[in-house]
Amino acid sequence: MYAQMVETGLKKVRTEEDMSLDEAAFQARIDAGIKIEPKDWMPEAYRKTLIRQISQHAHSEIVGQLPEGNWVTRAPTLQRKSVLLAKIQDEAGHGLYLYSAAETLGVSRDELLQALHAGKAKYSSIFNYPTLSWADMGAIGWLVDGSAIINQIPLCRCSYGPYARAMVRVCKEESFHARQGYDIMMALARGTPEQKAMAQDALNRWWWPSLMMFGPSDAESVNSAQSTAWRIKLFSNDELRQRMVDQTVPQAEYLGLTIPDPDLKWNEERGSYDFGEIDWSEFHNVLKGNGPCNRERLRTRVKAYEDGEWFRDALVAHADKQAARKAAA
Ligand code: BYC
């Protein structure tokens, strides 16, 4: 049934001649902008791609709580602390919507968590960097959540219904996160020279890793072509990265901060910024598990899961007891 694939650069995309009748009908629905729902027929590779992307996304939200958790006890004011706590709780919620969306594809949450805890599943490279100062809370909200929004707004229109719908609420909450990050940066940039220096230092450290969040360059992105054909991806990694640079440079100028890129230059012809070469060896090193905090993040996550075992067991025991009572009634 599955005939030969056509090579387009690094990627393999199914062509019309290769498709079964079911597959051709599926592709026609996607091309017509119709959402795919959990009980609809779908090619196995579509299901697998979505499980991969949605679960990586869920893991990113959950692990993404850890760098910020580092600053809850040291937030400078009560208001900053409660806002940070609310943001971190939002990330937990995002993880839960996303695990639920992945479960609609026939995989269990336990399987996904096992893969994360065994170090087999990926999560976003960005969360393997340390949060060294309070200004990092500002930089994460501004740059990391800012990048997440740019990447996730198009996902609200992706072809898989449960993923697209989960993204609508996630994006609304991410907008609040980005605003709170920029607000921290603004307070620091308008503060004492030491505070402004802290803000600049955070920008220096988070700028390049934030650009890496969008994934490898289009020429290196193995999954992009097929994900684009299936309308899981509506824009390429490089297109979204460019959008992030163009959006963020004026925001940095407004703060009076300098983007740490000597090659950054407005390109009149293109109407956007040229920027310097990303250090892809650093990106690949982080993906291999060798970033500054990979081991610590995984250790903390596994410990949190193990520490919560008694609570999960208690919930199951309670649910079993309720079900037994109901059955006996
Ligand atoms: N980090 O062929 P490509 C958040 C992997 S949560 C790690 O372009 P694709 C937030 C990629 O998975 C942010 N791995 O892949 C939370 C693939 O590996 P596999 C998370 C990366 O999937 C809390 C390989 O590299 N956002 O914002 O077409 C607090 C080749 O890449 C990364 C999402 O997950 C990376 N940065 O495109 C604050 C959004 N980049 O699986 C904020 C949804 C690439 O083949 N995901 N890889 O072994 C996506 O949009 C896409 O999956 C990506 C990658 C654009 C990330």
mmCIF file of C-alpha atoms and ligand atoms in Angstrom:
data_model
loop_
_atom_site.group_PDB
_atom_site.id
_atom_site.type_symbol
_atom_site.label_atom_id
_atom_site.label_comp_id
_atom_site.label_asym_id
_atom_site.label_seq_id
_atom_site.Cartn_x
_atom_site.Cartn_y
_atom_site.Cartn_z
ATOM 1 C CA MET A 1 0.000 0.000 0.000
ATOM 2 C CA TYR A 2 2.710 2.467 0.979
ATOM 3 C CA ALA A 3 4.768 2.869 -2.137
ATOM 4 C CA GLN A 4 7.977 4.757 -2.557
ATOM 5 C CA MET A 5 8.551 8.116 -0.963
ATOM 6 C CA VAL A 6 9.869 11.131 -2.748
ATOM 7 C CA GLU A 7 12.954 12.790 -1.388
ATOM 8 C CA THR A 8 12.831 16.557 -1.124
ATOM 9 C CA GLY A 9 16.160 17.542 0.312
ATOM 10 C CA LEU A 10 16.361 15.962 3.766
ATOM 11 C CA LYS A 11 12.691 15.125 4.020
ATOM 12 C CA LYS A 12 10.330 12.567 2.620
ATOM 13 C CA VAL A 13 6.877 13.688 1.591
ATOM 14 C CA ARG A 14 4.127 11.399 0.344
ATOM 15 C CA THR A 15 2.998 12.245 -3.161
ATOM 16 C CA GLU A 16 -0.436 11.629 -4.656
ATOM 17 C CA GLU A 17 0.664 8.518 -6.575
ATOM 18 C CA ASP A 18 1.931 6.939 -3.352
ATOM 19 C CA MET A 19 -1.285 7.390 -1.451
ATOM 20 C CA SER A 20 -3.978 4.812 -0.761
ATOM 21 C CA LEU A 21 -7.593 5.921 -1.345
ATOM 22 C CA ASP A 22 -8.001 6.601 2.391
ATOM 23 C CA GLU A 23 -4.834 8.618 2.461
ATOM 24 C CA ALA A 24 -5.785 10.671 -0.594
ATOM 25 C CA ALA A 25 -9.187 11.433 0.948
ATOM 26 C CA PHE A 26 -7.456 12.399 4.199
ATOM 27 C CA GLN A 27 -5.070 14.738 2.383
ATOM 28 C CA ALA A 28 -7.981 16.291 0.476
ATOM 29 C CA ARG A 29 -9.730 17.081 3.794
ATOM 30 C CA ILE A 30 -6.553 18.681 5.114
ATOM 31 C CA ASP A 31 -6.144 20.698 1.902
ATOM 32 C CA ALA A 32 -9.749 21.893 2.247
ATOM 33 C CA GLY A 33 -8.966 23.164 5.766
ATOM 34 C CA ILE A 34 -11.203 20.577 7.512
ATOM 35 C CA LYS A 35 -10.056 19.648 11.024
ATOM 36 C CA ILE A 36 -9.104 16.058 11.772
ATOM 37 C CA GLU A 37 -10.762 14.706 14.934
ATOM 38 C CA PRO A 38 -9.664 11.772 17.150
ATOM 39 C CA LYS A 39 -12.092 9.191 15.714
ATOM 40 C CA ASP A 40 -11.367 10.084 12.077
ATOM 41 C CA TRP A 41 -9.201 7.775 10.029
ATOM 42 C CA MET A 42 -5.631 9.070 9.816
ATOM 43 C CA PRO A 43 -2.350 7.741 8.427
ATOM 44 C CA GLU A 44 -0.191 6.113 11.090
ATOM 45 C CA ALA A 45 2.640 8.538 10.336
ATOM 46 C CA TYR A 46 0.339 11.541 10.955
ATOM 47 C CA ARG A 47 -0.670 10.066 14.302
ATOM 48 C CA LYS A 48 2.976 9.428 15.236
ATOM 49 C CA THR A 49 4.092 12.895 14.198
ATOM 50 C CA LEU A 50 1.397 14.488 16.313
ATOM 51 C CA ILE A 51 2.160 12.305 19.326
ATOM 52 C CA ARG A 52 5.832 13.288 18.966
ATOM 53 C CA GLN A 53 5.195 17.011 18.660
ATOM 54 C CA ILE A 54 2.351 17.343 21.180
ATOM 55 C CA SER A 55 4.141 15.259 23.814
ATOM 56 C CA GLN A 56 7.396 17.208 23.342
ATOM 57 C CA HIS A 57 5.344 20.344 23.712
ATOM 58 C CA ALA A 58 3.659 19.028 26.897
ATOM 59 C CA HIS A 59 7.016 18.015 28.380
ATOM 60 C CA SER A 60 8.369 21.492 27.589
ATOM 61 C CA GLU A 61 5.573 23.122 29.535
ATOM 62 C CA ILE A 62 6.130 20.870 32.551
ATOM 63 C CA VAL A 63 9.947 21.102 32.562
ATOM 64 C CA GLY A 64 9.568 24.814 31.751
ATOM 65 C CA GLN A 65 8.237 25.358 35.276
ATOM 66 C CA LEU A 66 11.588 24.433 36.811
ATOM 67 C CA PRO A 67 13.820 27.378 35.785
ATOM 68 C CA GLU A 68 11.182 29.802 37.080
ATOM 69 C CA GLY A 69 10.462 27.773 40.207
ATOM 70 C CA ASN A 70 14.020 28.683 41.197
ATOM 71 C CA TRP A 71 12.925 32.301 41.816
ATOM 72 C CA VAL A 72 9.556 31.923 43.580
ATOM 73 C CA THR A 73 11.097 32.219 47.041
ATOM 74 C CA ARG A 74 13.290 35.154 46.011
ATOM 75 C CA ALA A 75 10.881 37.315 43.996
ATOM 76 C CA PRO A 76 11.489 40.942 45.003
ATOM 77 C CA THR A 77 7.914 41.818 46.055
ATOM 78 C CA LEU A 78 4.748 40.004 47.092
ATOM 79 C CA GLN A 79 3.058 41.083 43.853
ATOM 80 C CA ARG A 80 5.915 39.772 41.679
ATOM 81 C CA LYS A 81 5.824 36.525 43.627
ATOM 82 C CA SER A 82 2.092 35.958 43.160
ATOM 83 C CA VAL A 83 2.294 36.783 39.441
ATOM 84 C CA LEU A 84 5.222 34.384 39.009
ATOM 85 C CA LEU A 85 3.372 31.646 40.890
ATOM 86 C CA ALA A 86 0.295 32.141 38.701
ATOM 87 C CA LYS A 87 2.450 31.920 35.579
ATOM 88 C CA ILE A 88 4.111 28.702 36.715
ATOM 89 C CA GLN A 89 0.697 27.201 37.502
ATOM 90 C CA ASP A 90 -0.464 28.195 34.006
ATOM 91 C CA GLU A 91 2.448 26.197 32.556
ATOM 92 C CA ALA A 92 1.302 23.132 34.511
ATOM 93 C CA GLY A 93 -2.180 23.638 33.042
ATOM 94 C CA HIS A 94 -0.742 23.878 29.519
ATOM 95 C CA GLY A 95 1.086 20.608 30.072
ATOM 96 C CA LEU A 96 -2.154 18.948 31.162
ATOM 97 C CA TYR A 97 -4.195 20.165 28.157
ATOM 98 C CA LEU A 98 -1.410 18.961 25.899
ATOM 99 C CA TYR A 99 -1.078 15.523 27.510
ATOM 100 C CA SER A 100 -4.870 15.203 27.138
ATOM 101 C CA ALA A 101 -4.630 16.177 23.457
ATOM 102 C CA ALA A 102 -1.893 13.546 22.972
ATOM 103 C CA GLU A 103 -4.045 10.907 24.718
ATOM 104 C CA THR A 104 -6.762 11.386 22.071
ATOM 105 C CA LEU A 105 -4.248 9.824 19.657
ATOM 106 C CA GLY A 106 -4.205 6.529 21.546
ATOM 107 C CA VAL A 107 -1.155 6.909 23.751
ATOM 108 C CA SER A 108 -1.270 6.907 27.542
ATOM 109 C CA ARG A 109 0.024 9.679 29.754
ATOM 110 C CA ASP A 110 2.078 7.101 31.680
ATOM 111 C CA GLU A 111 3.885 6.037 28.502
ATOM 112 C CA LEU A 112 4.683 9.648 27.662
ATOM 113 C CA LEU A 113 5.949 10.418 31.151
ATOM 114 C CA GLN A 114 8.043 7.257 31.202
ATOM 115 C CA ALA A 115 9.734 8.344 27.981
ATOM 116 C CA LEU A 116 10.464 11.769 29.487
ATOM 117 C CA HIS A 117 11.787 10.364 32.740
ATOM 118 C CA ALA A 118 13.978 7.822 30.923
ATOM 119 C CA GLY A 119 15.580 10.694 29.002
ATOM 120 C CA LYS A 120 14.177 9.349 25.700
ATOM 121 C CA ALA A 121 11.685 12.143 24.951
ATOM 122 C CA LYS A 122 12.722 15.616 23.923
ATOM 123 C CA TYR A 123 11.584 18.884 25.449
ATOM 124 C CA SER A 124 12.506 22.402 24.412
ATOM 125 C CA SER A 125 16.233 23.136 24.490
ATOM 126 C CA ILE A 126 15.563 26.490 26.176
ATOM 127 C CA PHE A 127 14.791 24.950 29.560
ATOM 128 C CA ASN A 128 18.280 23.544 29.927
ATOM 129 C CA TYR A 129 19.773 26.942 30.751
ATOM 130 C CA PRO A 130 20.174 28.246 34.317
ATOM 131 C CA THR A 131 18.249 31.188 35.808
ATOM 132 C CA LEU A 132 21.014 33.142 37.497
ATOM 133 C CA SER A 133 19.291 36.399 38.451
ATOM 134 C CA TRP A 134 15.825 37.900 38.931
ATOM 135 C CA ALA A 135 16.226 39.571 35.538
ATOM 136 C CA ASP A 136 16.071 36.072 34.015
ATOM 137 C CA MET A 137 12.375 35.951 34.999
ATOM 138 C CA GLY A 138 11.906 39.054 32.878
ATOM 139 C CA ALA A 139 13.949 37.707 29.969
ATOM 140 C CA ILE A 140 12.109 34.365 29.998
ATOM 141 C CA GLY A 141 8.680 36.005 29.927
ATOM 142 C CA TRP A 142 9.688 38.510 27.265
ATOM 143 C CA LEU A 143 11.834 36.326 24.990
ATOM 144 C CA VAL A 144 10.870 32.703 25.719
ATOM 145 C CA ASP A 145 7.119 33.183 26.096
ATOM 146 C CA GLY A 146 7.335 35.779 23.307
ATOM 147 C CA SER A 147 8.869 33.127 21.025
ATOM 148 C CA ALA A 148 6.367 30.539 22.215
ATOM 149 C CA ILE A 149 3.491 32.812 21.164
ATOM 150 C CA ILE A 150 4.984 33.365 17.707
ATOM 151 C CA ASN A 151 5.366 29.602 17.293
ATOM 152 C CA GLN A 152 1.970 28.716 18.789
ATOM 153 C CA ILE A 153 -0.446 31.241 17.266
ATOM 154 C CA PRO A 154 -0.302 29.359 13.940
ATOM 155 C CA LEU A 155 -0.856 26.084 15.825
ATOM 156 C CA CYS A 156 -4.347 27.356 16.752
ATOM 157 C CA ARG A 157 -5.121 26.764 13.045
ATOM 158 C CA CYS A 158 -3.316 23.430 12.667
ATOM 159 C CA SER A 159 -5.133 20.455 11.179
ATOM 160 C CA TYR A 160 -5.628 18.386 14.353
ATOM 161 C CA GLY A 161 -8.711 19.620 16.246
ATOM 162 C CA PRO A 162 -7.754 18.828 19.871
ATOM 163 C CA TYR A 163 -4.264 20.353 19.460
ATOM 164 C CA ALA A 164 -5.600 23.479 17.721
ATOM 165 C CA ARG A 165 -8.267 24.019 20.379
ATOM 166 C CA ALA A 166 -5.818 23.525 23.278
ATOM 167 C CA MET A 167 -3.578 26.160 21.725
ATOM 168 C CA VAL A 168 -6.232 28.892 21.821
ATOM 169 C CA ARG A 169 -6.249 29.093 25.598
ATOM 170 C CA VAL A 170 -2.515 28.454 25.865
ATOM 171 C CA CYS A 171 -1.808 31.440 23.597
ATOM 172 C CA LYS A 172 -4.058 33.743 25.612
ATOM 173 C CA GLU A 173 -2.210 32.827 28.792
ATOM 174 C CA GLU A 174 1.187 33.099 27.088
ATOM 175 C CA SER A 175 0.336 36.684 26.125
ATOM 176 C CA PHE A 176 -0.065 37.529 29.799
ATOM 177 C CA HIS A 177 3.254 35.782 30.509
ATOM 178 C CA ALA A 178 5.070 37.802 27.872
ATOM 179 C CA ARG A 179 3.608 41.035 29.235
ATOM 180 C CA GLN A 180 4.686 40.238 32.791
ATOM 181 C CA GLY A 181 8.207 39.447 31.528
ATOM 182 C CA TYR A 182 8.440 42.721 29.634
ATOM 183 C CA ASP A 183 7.131 44.557 32.702
ATOM 184 C CA ILE A 184 9.995 43.112 34.791
ATOM 185 C CA MET A 185 12.500 44.130 32.099
ATOM 186 C CA MET A 186 11.019 47.627 31.984
ATOM 187 C CA ALA A 187 11.304 48.065 35.775
ATOM 188 C CA LEU A 188 14.929 46.913 35.696
ATOM 189 C CA ALA A 189 15.873 48.936 32.609
ATOM 190 C CA ARG A 190 14.486 52.101 34.252
ATOM 191 C CA GLY A 191 16.073 51.293 37.605
ATOM 192 C CA THR A 192 19.576 51.813 38.963
ATOM 193 C CA PRO A 193 22.609 51.263 36.697
ATOM 194 C CA GLU A 194 23.115 47.905 38.466
ATOM 195 C CA GLN A 195 19.535 46.856 37.689
ATOM 196 C CA LYS A 196 19.879 47.896 34.060
ATOM 197 C CA ALA A 197 23.113 45.891 33.851
ATOM 198 C CA MET A 198 21.260 42.857 35.227
ATOM 199 C CA ALA A 199 18.617 43.237 32.510
ATOM 200 C CA GLN A 200 21.317 43.507 29.824
ATOM 201 C CA ASP A 201 23.117 40.449 31.182
ATOM 202 C CA ALA A 202 19.883 38.428 31.078
ATOM 203 C CA LEU A 203 19.232 39.533 27.482
ATOM 204 C CA ASN A 204 22.794 38.567 26.567
ATOM 205 C CA ARG A 205 22.347 35.071 27.950
ATOM 206 C CA TRP A 206 18.772 34.339 26.725
ATOM 207 C CA TRP A 207 18.857 35.889 23.234
ATOM 208 C CA TRP A 208 20.579 33.123 21.272
ATOM 209 C CA PRO A 209 18.933 30.184 23.094
ATOM 210 C CA SER A 210 15.553 31.858 22.401
ATOM 211 C CA LEU A 211 16.316 31.937 18.675
ATOM 212 C CA MET A 212 17.170 28.221 18.891
ATOM 213 C CA MET A 213 13.685 27.451 20.266
ATOM 214 C CA PHE A 214 12.332 27.629 16.689
ATOM 215 C CA GLY A 215 14.328 24.520 15.776
ATOM 216 C CA PRO A 216 16.998 23.855 13.153
ATOM 217 C CA SER A 217 17.240 25.932 9.986
ATOM 218 C CA ASP A 218 14.787 25.023 7.216
ATOM 219 C CA ALA A 219 17.581 23.283 5.313
ATOM 220 C CA GLU A 220 18.197 20.988 8.306
ATOM 221 C CA SER A 221 14.635 20.496 9.565
ATOM 222 C CA VAL A 222 13.864 16.830 8.929
ATOM 223 C CA ASN A 223 10.158 16.940 9.806
ATOM 224 C CA SER A 224 9.076 20.226 8.251
ATOM 225 C CA ALA A 225 8.096 19.186 4.731
ATOM 226 C CA GLN A 226 5.654 16.452 5.747
ATOM 227 C CA SER A 227 4.326 18.448 8.715
ATOM 228 C CA THR A 228 3.658 21.349 6.352
ATOM 229 C CA ALA A 229 1.838 19.099 3.877
ATOM 230 C CA TRP A 230 -0.328 17.892 6.784
ATOM 231 C CA ARG A 231 -0.870 21.478 7.975
ATOM 232 C CA ILE A 232 0.604 20.723 11.378
ATOM 233 C CA LYS A 233 3.133 23.410 10.526
ATOM 234 C CA LEU A 234 1.849 26.540 8.784
ATOM 235 C CA PHE A 235 5.156 28.443 8.782
ATOM 236 C CA SER A 236 8.732 27.224 8.627
ATOM 237 C CA ASN A 237 11.220 27.355 11.510
ATOM 238 C CA ASP A 238 13.199 30.153 9.809
ATOM 239 C CA GLU A 239 10.086 32.202 8.982
ATOM 240 C CA LEU A 240 8.968 32.190 12.610
ATOM 241 C CA ARG A 241 12.506 32.907 13.861
ATOM 242 C CA GLN A 242 12.674 35.937 11.569
ATOM 243 C CA ARG A 243 9.322 37.107 12.925
ATOM 244 C CA MET A 244 10.709 36.889 16.474
ATOM 245 C CA VAL A 245 13.779 38.992 15.582
ATOM 246 C CA ASP A 246 11.729 41.642 13.774
ATOM 247 C CA GLN A 247 9.256 41.892 16.640
ATOM 248 C CA THR A 248 11.814 41.934 19.453
ATOM 249 C CA VAL A 249 14.461 44.382 18.218
ATOM 250 C CA PRO A 250 12.218 47.478 18.596
ATOM 251 C CA GLN A 251 11.164 46.218 22.047
ATOM 252 C CA ALA A 252 14.833 46.004 23.091
ATOM 253 C CA GLU A 253 15.409 49.508 21.708
ATOM 254 C CA TYR A 254 12.500 50.804 23.766
ATOM 255 C CA LEU A 255 14.105 49.289 26.876
ATOM 256 C CA GLY A 256 17.448 50.879 25.955
ATOM 257 C CA LEU A 257 19.068 47.438 25.832
ATOM 258 C CA THR A 258 21.397 46.036 23.168
ATOM 259 C CA ILE A 259 20.746 42.760 21.340
ATOM 260 C CA PRO A 260 24.004 40.769 21.646
ATOM 261 C CA ASP A 261 24.524 40.371 17.899
ATOM 262 C CA PRO A 262 27.075 42.545 16.062
ATOM 263 C CA ASP A 263 25.652 41.385 12.710
ATOM 264 C CA LEU A 264 22.127 42.562 13.453
ATOM 265 C CA LYS A 265 21.184 45.089 10.770
ATOM 266 C CA TRP A 266 17.971 46.435 9.237
ATOM 267 C CA ASN A 267 17.662 45.208 5.658
ATOM 268 C CA GLU A 268 15.807 47.906 3.742
ATOM 269 C CA GLU A 269 15.204 45.697 0.714
ATOM 270 C CA ARG A 270 13.639 42.819 2.647
ATOM 271 C CA GLY A 271 11.937 45.053 5.195
ATOM 272 C CA SER A 272 13.299 42.954 8.072
ATOM 273 C CA TYR A 273 16.460 42.428 10.109
ATOM 274 C CA ASP A 274 19.516 40.463 9.033
ATOM 275 C CA PHE A 275 21.006 38.668 11.993
ATOM 276 C CA GLY A 276 24.135 36.696 12.838
ATOM 277 C CA GLU A 277 24.802 32.974 12.519
ATOM 278 C CA ILE A 278 23.321 30.789 15.276
ATOM 279 C CA ASP A 279 25.793 28.479 17.013
ATOM 280 C CA TRP A 280 24.166 25.225 15.941
ATOM 281 C CA SER A 281 26.793 23.136 17.688
ATOM 282 C CA GLU A 282 25.500 24.533 21.002
ATOM 283 C CA PHE A 283 21.907 23.637 19.980
ATOM 284 C CA HIS A 284 22.824 20.059 19.060
ATOM 285 C CA ASN A 285 24.851 19.665 22.214
ATOM 286 C CA VAL A 286 21.841 20.692 24.342
ATOM 287 C CA LEU A 287 19.610 18.270 22.385
ATOM 288 C CA LYS A 288 22.090 15.461 23.102
ATOM 289 C CA GLY A 289 21.617 16.067 26.832
ATOM 290 C CA ASN A 290 24.790 18.083 27.400
ATOM 291 C CA GLY A 291 23.380 21.554 28.043
ATOM 292 C CA PRO A 292 24.200 23.371 31.281
ATOM 293 C CA CYS A 293 21.160 22.001 33.165
ATOM 294 C CA ASN A 294 19.869 18.892 31.277
ATOM 295 C CA ARG A 295 20.810 16.441 34.010
ATOM 296 C CA GLU A 296 19.550 18.639 36.829
ATOM 297 C CA ARG A 297 16.202 19.237 35.095
ATOM 298 C CA LEU A 298 15.588 15.538 34.533
ATOM 299 C CA ARG A 299 16.644 14.641 38.077
ATOM 300 C CA THR A 300 14.283 17.253 39.562
ATOM 301 C CA ARG A 301 11.381 16.135 37.347
ATOM 302 C CA VAL A 302 11.832 12.440 38.209
ATOM 303 C CA LYS A 303 12.057 13.254 41.922
ATOM 304 C CA ALA A 304 8.878 15.374 41.768
ATOM 305 C CA TYR A 305 7.083 12.490 40.043
ATOM 306 C CA GLU A 306 8.292 9.947 42.590
ATOM 307 C CA ASP A 307 7.428 12.240 45.503
ATOM 308 C CA GLY A 308 3.881 12.538 44.149
ATOM 309 C CA GLU A 309 3.314 8.788 43.923
ATOM 310 C CA TRP A 310 1.436 8.548 47.257
ATOM 311 C CA PHE A 311 -0.937 11.276 46.097
ATOM 312 C CA ARG A 312 -1.679 9.621 42.745
ATOM 313 C CA ASP A 313 -2.198 6.297 44.553
ATOM 314 C CA ALA A 314 -4.602 7.973 46.983
ATOM 315 C CA LEU A 315 -6.628 9.440 44.096
ATOM 316 C CA VAL A 316 -6.886 6.047 42.394
ATOM 317 C CA ALA A 317 -7.838 4.327 45.683
ATOM 318 C CA HIS A 318 -10.538 6.953 46.256
ATOM 319 C CA ALA A 319 -11.874 6.584 42.699
ATOM 320 C CA ASP A 320 -11.935 2.756 43.065
ATOM 321 C CA LYS A 321 -13.828 3.039 46.339
ATOM 322 C CA GLN A 322 -16.373 5.427 44.799
ATOM 323 C CA ALA A 323 -16.857 3.100 41.822
ATOM 324 C CA ALA A 324 -17.341 0.073 44.120
ATOM 325 C CA ARG A 325 -19.929 2.005 46.189
ATOM 326 C CA LYS A 326 -21.770 3.033 43.036
ATOM 327 C CA ALA A 327 -21.785 -0.561 41.734
ATOM 328 C CA ALA A 328 -23.120 -1.872 45.074
ATOM 329 C CA ALA A 329 -25.916 0.730 45.239
HETATM 330 N N1 BYC B 1 14.388 21.924 21.495
HETATM 331 O O1 BYC B 1 12.531 18.719 12.027
HETATM 332 P P1 BYC B 1 12.427 19.701 13.114
HETATM 333 C C1 BYC B 1 7.024 27.142 26.080
HETATM 334 C C2 BYC B 1 13.957 18.731 17.551
HETATM 335 S S1 BYC B 1 7.021 25.510 25.634
HETATM 336 C C3 BYC B 1 14.433 20.584 21.491
HETATM 337 O O2 BYC B 1 12.365 21.134 12.742
HETATM 338 P P2 BYC B 1 9.672 19.824 14.072
HETATM 339 C C4 BYC B 1 7.079 27.578 27.486
HETATM 340 C C5 BYC B 1 12.671 18.220 16.932
HETATM 341 O O3 BYC B 1 11.787 17.792 17.920
HETATM 342 C C6 BYC B 1 7.928 25.530 24.113
HETATM 343 N N2 BYC B 1 14.269 19.844 20.374
HETATM 344 O O4 BYC B 1 11.176 19.309 14.074
HETATM 345 C C7 BYC B 1 6.830 26.699 28.528
HETATM 346 C C8 BYC B 1 13.182 17.131 16.034
HETATM 347 O O5 BYC B 1 13.502 15.993 16.807
HETATM 348 P P3 BYC B 1 12.736 14.548 16.649
HETATM 349 C C9 BYC B 1 7.781 24.288 23.338
HETATM 350 C C10 BYC B 1 14.045 20.527 19.233
HETATM 351 O O6 BYC B 1 8.941 19.070 15.131
HETATM 352 C C11 BYC B 1 6.988 27.103 29.852
HETATM 353 C C12 BYC B 1 14.520 17.682 15.553
HETATM 354 O O7 BYC B 1 14.912 18.641 16.506
HETATM 355 N N3 BYC B 1 7.059 24.573 22.121
HETATM 356 O O8 BYC B 1 7.099 27.883 25.180
HETATM 357 O O9 BYC B 1 9.104 19.833 12.705
HETATM 358 C C13 BYC B 1 7.410 28.408 30.113
HETATM 359 C C14 BYC B 1 14.439 18.294 14.176
HETATM 360 O O10 BYC B 1 13.616 19.500 14.162
HETATM 361 C C15 BYC B 1 13.962 21.921 19.169
HETATM 362 C C16 BYC B 1 6.653 23.598 21.298
HETATM 363 O O11 BYC B 1 6.885 22.447 21.558
HETATM 364 C C17 BYC B 1 14.146 22.632 20.363
HETATM 365 N N4 BYC B 1 14.101 23.960 20.418
HETATM 366 O O12 BYC B 1 9.815 21.365 14.528
HETATM 367 C C18 BYC B 1 7.637 29.297 29.079
HETATM 368 C C19 BYC B 1 5.851 24.041 20.102
HETATM 369 N N5 BYC B 1 13.719 22.294 17.892
HETATM 370 O O13 BYC B 1 11.417 14.718 17.368
HETATM 371 C C20 BYC B 1 7.463 28.891 27.756
HETATM 372 C C21 BYC B 1 5.388 22.903 19.225
HETATM 373 C C22 BYC B 1 13.668 21.175 17.173
HETATM 374 O O14 BYC B 1 12.529 14.321 15.163
HETATM 375 N N6 BYC B 1 6.459 22.315 18.467
HETATM 376 N N7 BYC B 1 13.869 20.103 17.964
HETATM 377 O O15 BYC B 1 13.628 13.577 17.338
HETATM 378 C C23 BYC B 1 6.874 22.786 17.249
HETATM 379 O O16 BYC B 1 6.378 23.779 16.734
HETATM 380 C C24 BYC B 1 7.917 21.992 16.511
HETATM 381 O O17 BYC B 1 7.996 20.716 17.118
HETATM 382 C C25 BYC B 1 9.323 22.666 16.504
HETATM 383 C C26 BYC B 1 10.301 21.702 15.811
HETATM 384 C C27 BYC B 1 9.272 23.963 15.713
HETATM 385 C C28 BYC B 1 9.828 22.926 17.921
#
